[in-house]
Amino acid sequence: MLGAIVAALGGSFFFALAAALQHREALRIGGSGVGGFRVLWKLCHRPWWVVGVASDVLSVALHVIALSMATLSLVQPLGVMGVVFAIPLGAAVRGHRIRPLDLAAAAVVVIGLTVLLRALPVSTSVHVPALRSVLGLTALTVVLVALATAVARLTAGRRRTLLLAGGAGAAFGATAVLVRTLLLLLEGSGSGAEMIWTGVCVAVLAVGGYLLLQSAYRAGHFAGAVATATVLDPVVAVLAGGFLLRESLPTGPVTLLIIGVSGLLVCAGVALLVRSPASLSLGPVEGSTEPETTDHPDALIR
């Protein structure tokens, strides 16, 4: 259990480091549209973005290790710590100060997350889903992500960022469920076809989510992108894990009340971090080809 927590927190830290570096480099390549492989080709020529990719790879590796040792309900919520790590890392990359209020907000997130994890049921009993369920989850996620991307193409600014980051968060949450499924298939000697198709689904959703997140970074609203992706990811993962893997979901009015209150604490802390001047001023760095894009303190709550 402790090993899974340490691995998950390590994964969140390296995800945040990658986010800070990739956001800075993504703003340098110009344009703010919904990108694809052409965007990745441009980014691949930027050394610090490649360092961010290496950090992402390490984050994924630690996340997979965590999922091999614990359930989705324990591992995925810890991803919210990516916001706590990302704000100071992003500010450090851009040379901004962290306010005492930011530290207090981070403490609120940690307290809320601790209570939430203690309230969420952690069951070692899981069900390996049938291949049709894996394909169904993948298809549903692809449709939802495609809708978010289509709407994002018609918008701009923070709305585009939130839509793209939301699609990325949903894709990452579903990916975590499929990774957990793949690990269970490997442990239980699943058939070759099941493992291959599940692996393909993991690759499709992971690559799609990654492309969307890079496009969200290019929109310039770093804090909103990180917050949206990291908050939506565990919600999708825990719910999908409950239905597909039959991992225990919370029941009982008292437990649900505790989860609701702790969840509100986490969201309140994240909202404060997102409103921090250290993150709101994360516009293009010197040498960017884009005009400066900054968030107003009220921009993400309208």
PDB file of C-alpha atoms in Angstrom:
ATOM      1  CA  MET A   1       0.000   0.000   0.000  1.00  0.00           C
ATOM      2  CA  LEU A   2       2.729   2.471   0.984  1.00  0.00           C
ATOM      3  CA  GLY A   3       4.723   1.570  -2.108  1.00  0.00           C
ATOM      4  CA  ALA A   4       1.708   2.297  -4.317  1.00  0.00           C
ATOM      5  CA  ILE A   5       1.226   5.708  -2.660  1.00  0.00           C
ATOM      6  CA  VAL A   6       4.890   6.632  -3.077  1.00  0.00           C
ATOM      7  CA  ALA A   7       4.857   5.527  -6.727  1.00  0.00           C
ATOM      8  CA  ALA A   8       1.626   7.429  -7.428  1.00  0.00           C
ATOM      9  CA  LEU A   9       2.958  10.612  -5.810  1.00  0.00           C
ATOM     10  CA  GLY A  10       6.200  10.264  -7.755  1.00  0.00           C
ATOM     11  CA  GLY A  11       4.200   9.875 -10.945  1.00  0.00           C
ATOM     12  CA  SER A  12       2.219  13.042 -10.113  1.00  0.00           C
ATOM     13  CA  PHE A  13       5.408  15.007  -9.498  1.00  0.00           C
ATOM     14  CA  PHE A  14       7.002  14.030 -12.798  1.00  0.00           C
ATOM     15  CA  PHE A  15       3.704  14.675 -14.612  1.00  0.00           C
ATOM     16  CA  ALA A  16       3.717  18.194 -13.144  1.00  0.00           C
ATOM     17  CA  LEU A  17       7.339  18.743 -14.143  1.00  0.00           C
ATOM     18  CA  ALA A  18       6.565  17.589 -17.668  1.00  0.00           C
ATOM     19  CA  ALA A  19       3.524  19.872 -17.777  1.00  0.00           C
ATOM     20  CA  ALA A  20       5.534  22.940 -16.780  1.00  0.00           C
ATOM     21  CA  LEU A  21       8.252  22.277 -19.360  1.00  0.00           C
ATOM     22  CA  GLN A  22       5.883  21.277 -22.153  1.00  0.00           C
ATOM     23  CA  HIS A  23       3.625  24.282 -21.581  1.00  0.00           C
ATOM     24  CA  ARG A  24       6.582  26.657 -21.945  1.00  0.00           C
ATOM     25  CA  GLU A  25       7.805  24.984 -25.133  1.00  0.00           C
ATOM     26  CA  ALA A  26       4.336  24.520 -26.638  1.00  0.00           C
ATOM     27  CA  LEU A  27       3.773  28.278 -26.442  1.00  0.00           C
ATOM     28  CA  ARG A  28       6.969  28.900 -28.412  1.00  0.00           C
ATOM     29  CA  ILE A  29       5.930  27.054 -31.578  1.00  0.00           C
ATOM     30  CA  GLY A  30       3.167  29.494 -32.493  1.00  0.00           C
ATOM     31  CA  GLY A  31      -0.493  29.000 -33.235  1.00  0.00           C
ATOM     32  CA  SER A  32      -3.264  28.021 -30.838  1.00  0.00           C
ATOM     33  CA  GLY A  33      -5.357  25.588 -32.850  1.00  0.00           C
ATOM     34  CA  VAL A  34      -6.176  22.006 -32.024  1.00  0.00           C
ATOM     35  CA  GLY A  35      -2.977  20.282 -33.036  1.00  0.00           C
ATOM     36  CA  GLY A  36      -2.051  16.835 -34.215  1.00  0.00           C
ATOM     37  CA  PHE A  37       1.093  15.003 -35.225  1.00  0.00           C
ATOM     38  CA  ARG A  38       2.419  18.114 -36.998  1.00  0.00           C
ATOM     39  CA  VAL A  39       2.465  19.843 -33.610  1.00  0.00           C
ATOM     40  CA  LEU A  40       4.410  16.955 -32.100  1.00  0.00           C
ATOM     41  CA  TRP A  41       6.934  17.130 -34.950  1.00  0.00           C
ATOM     42  CA  LYS A  42       7.607  20.794 -34.175  1.00  0.00           C
ATOM     43  CA  LEU A  43       7.848  20.131 -30.456  1.00  0.00           C
ATOM     44  CA  CYS A  44      10.278  17.264 -30.964  1.00  0.00           C
ATOM     45  CA  HIS A  45      12.853  19.824 -32.109  1.00  0.00           C
ATOM     46  CA  ARG A  46      12.725  21.644 -28.760  1.00  0.00           C
ATOM     47  CA  PRO A  47      15.169  20.097 -26.221  1.00  0.00           C
ATOM     48  CA  TRP A  48      13.258  21.133 -23.095  1.00  0.00           C
ATOM     49  CA  TRP A  49      10.062  19.647 -24.503  1.00  0.00           C
ATOM     50  CA  VAL A  50      11.961  16.378 -25.011  1.00  0.00           C
ATOM     51  CA  VAL A  51      13.056  16.568 -21.364  1.00  0.00           C
ATOM     52  CA  GLY A  52       9.377  16.970 -20.525  1.00  0.00           C
ATOM     53  CA  VAL A  53       8.601  13.843 -22.540  1.00  0.00           C
ATOM     54  CA  ALA A  54      11.237  11.910 -20.578  1.00  0.00           C
ATOM     55  CA  SER A  55       9.583  13.152 -17.384  1.00  0.00           C
ATOM     56  CA  ASP A  56       6.226  11.983 -18.752  1.00  0.00           C
ATOM     57  CA  VAL A  57       7.654   8.529 -19.478  1.00  0.00           C
ATOM     58  CA  LEU A  58       8.940   8.274 -15.918  1.00  0.00           C
ATOM     59  CA  SER A  59       5.555   9.457 -14.655  1.00  0.00           C
ATOM     60  CA  VAL A  60       3.771   6.757 -16.653  1.00  0.00           C
ATOM     61  CA  ALA A  61       6.177   4.077 -15.441  1.00  0.00           C
ATOM     62  CA  LEU A  62       5.603   5.025 -11.802  1.00  0.00           C
ATOM     63  CA  HIS A  63       1.861   5.170 -12.394  1.00  0.00           C
ATOM     64  CA  VAL A  64       1.815   1.675 -13.866  1.00  0.00           C
ATOM     65  CA  ILE A  65       3.818   0.416 -10.881  1.00  0.00           C
ATOM     66  CA  ALA A  66       1.272   2.007  -8.554  1.00  0.00           C
ATOM     67  CA  LEU A  67      -1.644   0.426 -10.446  1.00  0.00           C
ATOM     68  CA  SER A  68       0.039  -2.967 -10.187  1.00  0.00           C
ATOM     69  CA  MET A  69       0.041  -2.683  -6.392  1.00  0.00           C
ATOM     70  CA  ALA A  70      -3.260  -0.957  -5.581  1.00  0.00           C
ATOM     71  CA  THR A  71      -6.743  -0.230  -6.889  1.00  0.00           C
ATOM     72  CA  LEU A  72      -7.858   2.694  -9.026  1.00  0.00           C
ATOM     73  CA  SER A  73      -9.724   4.250  -6.091  1.00  0.00           C
ATOM     74  CA  LEU A  74      -6.416   4.652  -4.254  1.00  0.00           C
ATOM     75  CA  VAL A  75      -4.039   5.481  -7.094  1.00  0.00           C
ATOM     76  CA  GLN A  76      -6.036   7.825  -9.343  1.00  0.00           C
ATOM     77  CA  PRO A  77      -7.113  10.440  -6.755  1.00  0.00           C
ATOM     78  CA  LEU A  78      -3.446  10.950  -5.912  1.00  0.00           C
ATOM     79  CA  GLY A  79      -3.070  12.336  -9.418  1.00  0.00           C
ATOM     80  CA  VAL A  80      -4.691  15.538  -8.128  1.00  0.00           C
ATOM     81  CA  MET A  81      -1.373  16.207  -6.401  1.00  0.00           C
ATOM     82  CA  GLY A  82      -0.138  17.013  -9.889  1.00  0.00           C
ATOM     83  CA  VAL A  83      -1.880  20.389  -9.509  1.00  0.00           C
ATOM     84  CA  VAL A  84      -0.132  21.006  -6.185  1.00  0.00           C
ATOM     85  CA  PHE A  85       3.228  20.172  -7.750  1.00  0.00           C
ATOM     86  CA  ALA A  86       2.541  21.904 -11.069  1.00  0.00           C
ATOM     87  CA  ILE A  87       1.812  25.376  -9.741  1.00  0.00           C
ATOM     88  CA  PRO A  88       5.165  25.917  -7.946  1.00  0.00           C
ATOM     89  CA  LEU A  89       7.052  24.102 -10.712  1.00  0.00           C
ATOM     90  CA  GLY A  90       5.364  26.228 -13.355  1.00  0.00           C
ATOM     91  CA  ALA A  91       6.084  29.381 -11.389  1.00  0.00           C
ATOM     92  CA  ALA A  92       9.718  28.349 -10.927  1.00  0.00           C
ATOM     93  CA  VAL A  93      10.119  27.753 -14.654  1.00  0.00           C
ATOM     94  CA  ARG A  94       8.701  31.220 -15.334  1.00  0.00           C
ATOM     95  CA  GLY A  95      10.362  33.053 -12.412  1.00  0.00           C
ATOM     96  CA  HIS A  96       7.239  33.879 -10.360  1.00  0.00           C
ATOM     97  CA  ARG A  97       6.832  33.856  -6.589  1.00  0.00           C
ATOM     98  CA  ILE A  98       4.583  31.571  -4.567  1.00  0.00           C
ATOM     99  CA  ARG A  99       2.280  33.375  -2.112  1.00  0.00           C
ATOM    100  CA  PRO A 100       1.495  32.129   1.416  1.00  0.00           C
ATOM    101  CA  LEU A 101      -2.086  31.705   0.174  1.00  0.00           C
ATOM    102  CA  ASP A 102      -0.814  29.248  -2.427  1.00  0.00           C
ATOM    103  CA  LEU A 103       0.824  27.173   0.308  1.00  0.00           C
ATOM    104  CA  ALA A 104      -2.432  27.257   2.278  1.00  0.00           C
ATOM    105  CA  ALA A 105      -4.358  26.127  -0.810  1.00  0.00           C
ATOM    106  CA  ALA A 106      -1.929  23.261  -1.302  1.00  0.00           C
ATOM    107  CA  ALA A 107      -2.453  22.264   2.345  1.00  0.00           C
ATOM    108  CA  VAL A 108      -6.239  22.264   1.799  1.00  0.00           C
ATOM    109  CA  VAL A 109      -5.822  19.938  -1.193  1.00  0.00           C
ATOM    110  CA  VAL A 110      -3.605  17.573   0.804  1.00  0.00           C
ATOM    111  CA  ILE A 111      -6.019  17.500   3.773  1.00  0.00           C
ATOM    112  CA  GLY A 112      -9.059  16.978   1.560  1.00  0.00           C
ATOM    113  CA  LEU A 113      -7.288  14.281  -0.422  1.00  0.00           C
ATOM    114  CA  THR A 114      -6.191  12.465   2.739  1.00  0.00           C
ATOM    115  CA  VAL A 115      -9.756  12.369   4.075  1.00  0.00           C
ATOM    116  CA  LEU A 116     -11.076  11.333   0.650  1.00  0.00           C
ATOM    117  CA  LEU A 117      -8.667   8.419   0.358  1.00  0.00           C
ATOM    118  CA  ARG A 118      -9.554   7.187   3.845  1.00  0.00           C
ATOM    119  CA  ALA A 119     -13.260   7.302   2.978  1.00  0.00           C
ATOM    120  CA  LEU A 120     -13.027   5.590  -0.398  1.00  0.00           C
ATOM    121  CA  PRO A 121     -13.354   1.796  -0.180  1.00  0.00           C
ATOM    122  CA  VAL A 122     -10.243  -0.146  -1.148  1.00  0.00           C
ATOM    123  CA  SER A 123     -11.078  -3.707  -2.155  1.00  0.00           C
ATOM    124  CA  THR A 124      -8.600  -6.286  -3.388  1.00  0.00           C
ATOM    125  CA  SER A 125     -11.397  -8.178  -5.130  1.00  0.00           C
ATOM    126  CA  VAL A 126     -11.631  -7.228  -8.790  1.00  0.00           C
ATOM    127  CA  HIS A 127     -13.293  -8.579 -11.907  1.00  0.00           C
ATOM    128  CA  VAL A 128     -11.464  -8.868 -15.219  1.00  0.00           C
ATOM    129  CA  PRO A 129     -13.847  -7.378 -17.806  1.00  0.00           C
ATOM    130  CA  ALA A 130     -14.710  -9.094 -21.056  1.00  0.00           C
ATOM    131  CA  LEU A 131     -13.088  -7.838 -24.247  1.00  0.00           C
ATOM    132  CA  ARG A 132     -16.375  -6.330 -25.433  1.00  0.00           C
ATOM    133  CA  SER A 133     -16.463  -4.168 -22.297  1.00  0.00           C
ATOM    134  CA  VAL A 134     -12.920  -2.967 -22.965  1.00  0.00           C
ATOM    135  CA  LEU A 135     -13.826  -2.096 -26.548  1.00  0.00           C
ATOM    136  CA  GLY A 136     -17.040  -0.453 -25.371  1.00  0.00           C
ATOM    137  CA  LEU A 137     -15.236   1.798 -22.893  1.00  0.00           C
ATOM    138  CA  THR A 138     -12.690   2.722 -25.556  1.00  0.00           C
ATOM    139  CA  ALA A 139     -15.365   3.539 -28.129  1.00  0.00           C
ATOM    140  CA  LEU A 140     -17.377   5.625 -25.645  1.00  0.00           C
ATOM    141  CA  THR A 141     -14.274   7.560 -24.616  1.00  0.00           C
ATOM    142  CA  VAL A 142     -13.269   8.184 -28.227  1.00  0.00           C
ATOM    143  CA  VAL A 143     -16.740   9.543 -29.008  1.00  0.00           C
ATOM    144  CA  LEU A 144     -16.745  11.864 -25.980  1.00  0.00           C
ATOM    145  CA  VAL A 145     -13.226  13.079 -26.707  1.00  0.00           C
ATOM    146  CA  ALA A 146     -14.093  13.647 -30.373  1.00  0.00           C
ATOM    147  CA  LEU A 147     -17.103  15.751 -29.347  1.00  0.00           C
ATOM    148  CA  ALA A 148     -14.973  17.817 -26.966  1.00  0.00           C
ATOM    149  CA  THR A 149     -12.370  18.329 -29.694  1.00  0.00           C
ATOM    150  CA  ALA A 150     -14.997  19.335 -32.258  1.00  0.00           C
ATOM    151  CA  VAL A 151     -16.485  21.936 -29.922  1.00  0.00           C
ATOM    152  CA  ALA A 152     -12.987  23.159 -28.998  1.00  0.00           C
ATOM    153  CA  ARG A 153     -12.286  23.900 -32.666  1.00  0.00           C
ATOM    154  CA  LEU A 154     -15.208  26.350 -32.608  1.00  0.00           C
ATOM    155  CA  THR A 155     -14.020  28.184 -29.501  1.00  0.00           C
ATOM    156  CA  ALA A 156     -10.903  29.975 -28.324  1.00  0.00           C
ATOM    157  CA  GLY A 157      -9.044  30.989 -25.175  1.00  0.00           C
ATOM    158  CA  ARG A 158      -9.889  29.418 -21.841  1.00  0.00           C
ATOM    159  CA  ARG A 159     -12.937  27.547 -23.194  1.00  0.00           C
ATOM    160  CA  ARG A 160     -10.772  25.770 -25.748  1.00  0.00           C
ATOM    161  CA  THR A 161      -8.240  24.973 -23.011  1.00  0.00           C
ATOM    162  CA  LEU A 162     -10.853  23.499 -20.667  1.00  0.00           C
ATOM    163  CA  LEU A 163     -12.499  21.430 -23.405  1.00  0.00           C
ATOM    164  CA  LEU A 164      -9.214  19.995 -24.633  1.00  0.00           C
ATOM    165  CA  ALA A 165      -7.918  19.369 -21.111  1.00  0.00           C
ATOM    166  CA  GLY A 166     -11.241  17.798 -20.164  1.00  0.00           C
ATOM    167  CA  GLY A 167     -10.994  15.448 -23.119  1.00  0.00           C
ATOM    168  CA  ALA A 168      -7.421  14.612 -22.131  1.00  0.00           C
ATOM    169  CA  GLY A 169      -8.473  13.952 -18.527  1.00  0.00           C
ATOM    170  CA  ALA A 170     -11.265  11.619 -19.645  1.00  0.00           C
ATOM    171  CA  ALA A 171      -8.880   9.783 -21.969  1.00  0.00           C
ATOM    172  CA  PHE A 172      -6.275   9.404 -19.217  1.00  0.00           C
ATOM    173  CA  GLY A 173      -8.875   8.173 -16.728  1.00  0.00           C
ATOM    174  CA  ALA A 174     -10.119   5.525 -19.158  1.00  0.00           C
ATOM    175  CA  THR A 175      -6.506   4.639 -19.990  1.00  0.00           C
ATOM    176  CA  ALA A 176      -5.798   3.952 -16.313  1.00  0.00           C
ATOM    177  CA  VAL A 177      -8.729   1.523 -16.196  1.00  0.00           C
ATOM    178  CA  LEU A 178      -7.451  -0.283 -19.285  1.00  0.00           C
ATOM    179  CA  VAL A 179      -3.889  -0.396 -17.927  1.00  0.00           C
ATOM    180  CA  ARG A 180      -5.231  -1.944 -14.743  1.00  0.00           C
ATOM    181  CA  THR A 181      -7.192  -4.411 -16.899  1.00  0.00           C
ATOM    182  CA  LEU A 182      -4.076  -5.294 -18.898  1.00  0.00           C
ATOM    183  CA  LEU A 183      -2.125  -5.924 -15.687  1.00  0.00           C
ATOM    184  CA  LEU A 184      -4.898  -8.216 -14.441  1.00  0.00           C
ATOM    185  CA  LEU A 185      -4.885 -10.083 -17.756  1.00  0.00           C
ATOM    186  CA  LEU A 186      -1.134 -10.590 -17.475  1.00  0.00           C
ATOM    187  CA  GLU A 187      -1.462 -11.834 -13.917  1.00  0.00           C
ATOM    188  CA  GLY A 188      -4.350 -14.138 -14.780  1.00  0.00           C
ATOM    189  CA  SER A 189      -2.918 -15.469 -18.048  1.00  0.00           C
ATOM    190  CA  GLY A 190      -5.485 -13.791 -20.267  1.00  0.00           C
ATOM    191  CA  SER A 191      -5.737 -14.796 -23.890  1.00  0.00           C
ATOM    192  CA  GLY A 192      -3.392 -13.315 -26.451  1.00  0.00           C
ATOM    193  CA  ALA A 193      -6.244 -11.601 -28.287  1.00  0.00           C
ATOM    194  CA  GLU A 194      -7.512  -9.948 -25.090  1.00  0.00           C
ATOM    195  CA  MET A 195      -4.088  -8.613 -24.191  1.00  0.00           C
ATOM    196  CA  ILE A 196      -3.355  -7.378 -27.719  1.00  0.00           C
ATOM    197  CA  TRP A 197      -6.675  -5.575 -28.126  1.00  0.00           C
ATOM    198  CA  THR A 198      -6.484  -4.082 -24.643  1.00  0.00           C
ATOM    199  CA  GLY A 199      -2.950  -2.893 -25.401  1.00  0.00           C
ATOM    200  CA  VAL A 200      -4.140  -1.295 -28.639  1.00  0.00           C
ATOM    201  CA  CYS A 201      -6.951   0.488 -26.785  1.00  0.00           C
ATOM    202  CA  VAL A 202      -4.464   1.750 -24.185  1.00  0.00           C
ATOM    203  CA  ALA A 203      -2.233   3.123 -26.948  1.00  0.00           C
ATOM    204  CA  VAL A 204      -5.122   4.819 -28.777  1.00  0.00           C
ATOM    205  CA  LEU A 205      -6.475   6.575 -25.685  1.00  0.00           C
ATOM    206  CA  ALA A 206      -3.053   7.459 -24.277  1.00  0.00           C
ATOM    207  CA  VAL A 207      -1.816   9.009 -27.542  1.00  0.00           C
ATOM    208  CA  GLY A 208      -5.120  10.811 -28.075  1.00  0.00           C
ATOM    209  CA  GLY A 209      -5.072  12.220 -24.550  1.00  0.00           C
ATOM    210  CA  TYR A 210      -1.450  13.292 -24.942  1.00  0.00           C
ATOM    211  CA  LEU A 211      -2.172  15.166 -28.177  1.00  0.00           C
ATOM    212  CA  LEU A 212      -5.144  16.923 -26.602  1.00  0.00           C
ATOM    213  CA  LEU A 213      -3.120  17.961 -23.564  1.00  0.00           C
ATOM    214  CA  GLN A 214      -0.375  19.447 -25.751  1.00  0.00           C
ATOM    215  CA  SER A 215      -3.032  21.421 -27.630  1.00  0.00           C
ATOM    216  CA  ALA A 216      -4.486  22.588 -24.311  1.00  0.00           C
ATOM    217  CA  TYR A 217      -1.043  23.842 -23.253  1.00  0.00           C
ATOM    218  CA  ARG A 218      -0.754  25.766 -26.518  1.00  0.00           C
ATOM    219  CA  ALA A 219      -3.943  27.679 -25.678  1.00  0.00           C
ATOM    220  CA  GLY A 220      -1.896  29.361 -22.942  1.00  0.00           C
ATOM    221  CA  HIS A 221      -4.024  28.684 -19.848  1.00  0.00           C
ATOM    222  CA  PHE A 222      -1.602  26.392 -18.066  1.00  0.00           C
ATOM    223  CA  ALA A 223      -3.268  26.229 -14.645  1.00  0.00           C
ATOM    224  CA  GLY A 224      -6.708  25.585 -16.116  1.00  0.00           C
ATOM    225  CA  ALA A 225      -5.353  22.819 -18.345  1.00  0.00           C
ATOM    226  CA  VAL A 226      -3.516  21.011 -15.542  1.00  0.00           C
ATOM    227  CA  ALA A 227      -6.364  21.414 -13.054  1.00  0.00           C
ATOM    228  CA  THR A 228      -9.060  20.193 -15.451  1.00  0.00           C
ATOM    229  CA  ALA A 229      -7.094  17.172 -16.641  1.00  0.00           C
ATOM    230  CA  THR A 230      -5.934  16.065 -13.194  1.00  0.00           C
ATOM    231  CA  VAL A 231      -9.325  16.475 -11.506  1.00  0.00           C
ATOM    232  CA  LEU A 232     -11.361  14.773 -14.244  1.00  0.00           C
ATOM    233  CA  ASP A 233      -8.920  11.867 -14.613  1.00  0.00           C
ATOM    234  CA  PRO A 234      -9.622  10.216 -11.200  1.00  0.00           C
ATOM    235  CA  VAL A 235     -13.372  10.820 -11.452  1.00  0.00           C
ATOM    236  CA  VAL A 236     -13.552   8.945 -14.763  1.00  0.00           C
ATOM    237  CA  ALA A 237     -11.139   6.242 -13.582  1.00  0.00           C
ATOM    238  CA  VAL A 238     -12.913   5.477 -10.288  1.00  0.00           C
ATOM    239  CA  LEU A 239     -16.381   5.388 -11.875  1.00  0.00           C
ATOM    240  CA  ALA A 240     -15.269   3.332 -14.889  1.00  0.00           C
ATOM    241  CA  GLY A 241     -13.263   1.048 -12.616  1.00  0.00           C
ATOM    242  CA  GLY A 242     -16.336   0.469 -10.500  1.00  0.00           C
ATOM    243  CA  PHE A 243     -18.408  -0.593 -13.501  1.00  0.00           C
ATOM    244  CA  LEU A 244     -15.807  -2.519 -15.508  1.00  0.00           C
ATOM    245  CA  LEU A 245     -13.550  -3.977 -12.832  1.00  0.00           C
ATOM    246  CA  ARG A 246     -16.262  -4.045 -10.169  1.00  0.00           C
ATOM    247  CA  GLU A 247     -13.996  -2.289  -7.724  1.00  0.00           C
ATOM    248  CA  SER A 248     -15.900  -1.195  -4.645  1.00  0.00           C
ATOM    249  CA  LEU A 249     -17.709   2.129  -4.880  1.00  0.00           C
ATOM    250  CA  PRO A 250     -18.672   4.127  -1.773  1.00  0.00           C
ATOM    251  CA  THR A 251     -22.084   3.501  -0.226  1.00  0.00           C
ATOM    252  CA  GLY A 252     -23.930   4.773   2.816  1.00  0.00           C
ATOM    253  CA  PRO A 253     -25.007   8.362   3.565  1.00  0.00           C
ATOM    254  CA  VAL A 254     -22.211   9.089   6.063  1.00  0.00           C
ATOM    255  CA  THR A 255     -19.466   7.857   3.747  1.00  0.00           C
ATOM    256  CA  LEU A 256     -20.928   9.735   0.790  1.00  0.00           C
ATOM    257  CA  LEU A 257     -21.175  12.895   2.911  1.00  0.00           C
ATOM    258  CA  ILE A 258     -17.514  12.611   3.955  1.00  0.00           C
ATOM    259  CA  ILE A 259     -16.479  12.013   0.353  1.00  0.00           C
ATOM    260  CA  GLY A 260     -18.545  14.976  -0.802  1.00  0.00           C
ATOM    261  CA  VAL A 261     -17.095  17.357   1.779  1.00  0.00           C
ATOM    262  CA  SER A 262     -13.513  16.198   1.219  1.00  0.00           C
ATOM    263  CA  GLY A 263     -14.040  16.425  -2.544  1.00  0.00           C
ATOM    264  CA  LEU A 264     -15.226  20.017  -2.133  1.00  0.00           C
ATOM    265  CA  LEU A 265     -12.118  20.772  -0.079  1.00  0.00           C
ATOM    266  CA  VAL A 266      -9.924  19.394  -2.835  1.00  0.00           C
ATOM    267  CA  CYS A 267     -11.777  21.411  -5.492  1.00  0.00           C
ATOM    268  CA  ALA A 268     -11.595  24.565  -3.342  1.00  0.00           C
ATOM    269  CA  GLY A 269      -7.851  24.154  -2.931  1.00  0.00           C
ATOM    270  CA  VAL A 270      -7.407  23.528  -6.645  1.00  0.00           C
ATOM    271  CA  ALA A 271      -9.522  26.614  -7.434  1.00  0.00           C
ATOM    272  CA  LEU A 272      -7.294  28.758  -5.208  1.00  0.00           C
ATOM    273  CA  LEU A 273      -4.177  27.396  -6.873  1.00  0.00           C
ATOM    274  CA  VAL A 274      -5.637  28.045 -10.319  1.00  0.00           C
ATOM    275  CA  ARG A 275      -6.376  31.664  -9.304  1.00  0.00           C
ATOM    276  CA  SER A 276      -2.821  32.216  -8.052  1.00  0.00           C
ATOM    277  CA  PRO A 277      -0.957  35.067  -9.807  1.00  0.00           C
ATOM    278  CA  ALA A 278       1.972  32.667 -10.103  1.00  0.00           C
ATOM    279  CA  SER A 279      -0.096  30.500 -12.425  1.00  0.00           C
ATOM    280  CA  LEU A 280      -2.434  33.064 -13.959  1.00  0.00           C
ATOM    281  CA  SER A 281       0.492  34.992 -15.438  1.00  0.00           C
ATOM    282  CA  LEU A 282       1.873  31.981 -17.255  1.00  0.00           C
ATOM    283  CA  GLY A 283       1.759  33.575 -20.676  1.00  0.00           C
ATOM    284  CA  PRO A 284       4.220  33.008 -23.522  1.00  0.00           C
ATOM    285  CA  VAL A 285       7.853  33.331 -22.586  1.00  0.00           C
ATOM    286  CA  GLU A 286      10.336  35.648 -24.259  1.00  0.00           C
ATOM    287  CA  GLY A 287      10.786  34.661 -27.854  1.00  0.00           C
ATOM    288  CA  SER A 288       7.275  33.236 -28.243  1.00  0.00           C
ATOM    289  CA  THR A 289       5.626  33.815 -31.602  1.00  0.00           C
ATOM    290  CA  GLU A 290       2.218  34.267 -29.968  1.00  0.00           C
ATOM    291  CA  PRO A 291       0.732  37.334 -28.302  1.00  0.00           C
ATOM    292  CA  GLU A 292       0.644  37.005 -24.545  1.00  0.00           C
ATOM    293  CA  THR A 293      -2.245  34.933 -23.232  1.00  0.00           C
ATOM    294  CA  THR A 294      -3.090  35.333 -19.571  1.00  0.00           C
ATOM    295  CA  ASP A 295      -5.998  34.390 -17.411  1.00  0.00           C
ATOM    296  CA  HIS A 296      -7.885  36.891 -15.301  1.00  0.00           C
ATOM    297  CA  PRO A 297      -8.557  35.757 -11.709  1.00  0.00           C
ATOM    298  CA  ASP A 298     -12.249  35.424 -12.534  1.00  0.00           C
ATOM    299  CA  ALA A 299     -11.742  33.799 -15.927  1.00  0.00           C
ATOM    300  CA  LEU A 300     -12.021  30.176 -14.833  1.00  0.00           C
ATOM    301  CA  ILE A 301     -15.072  30.609 -12.605  1.00  0.00           C
ATOM    302  CA  ARG A 302     -17.423  32.402 -14.970  1.00  0.00           C
TER     303      ARG A 302
END
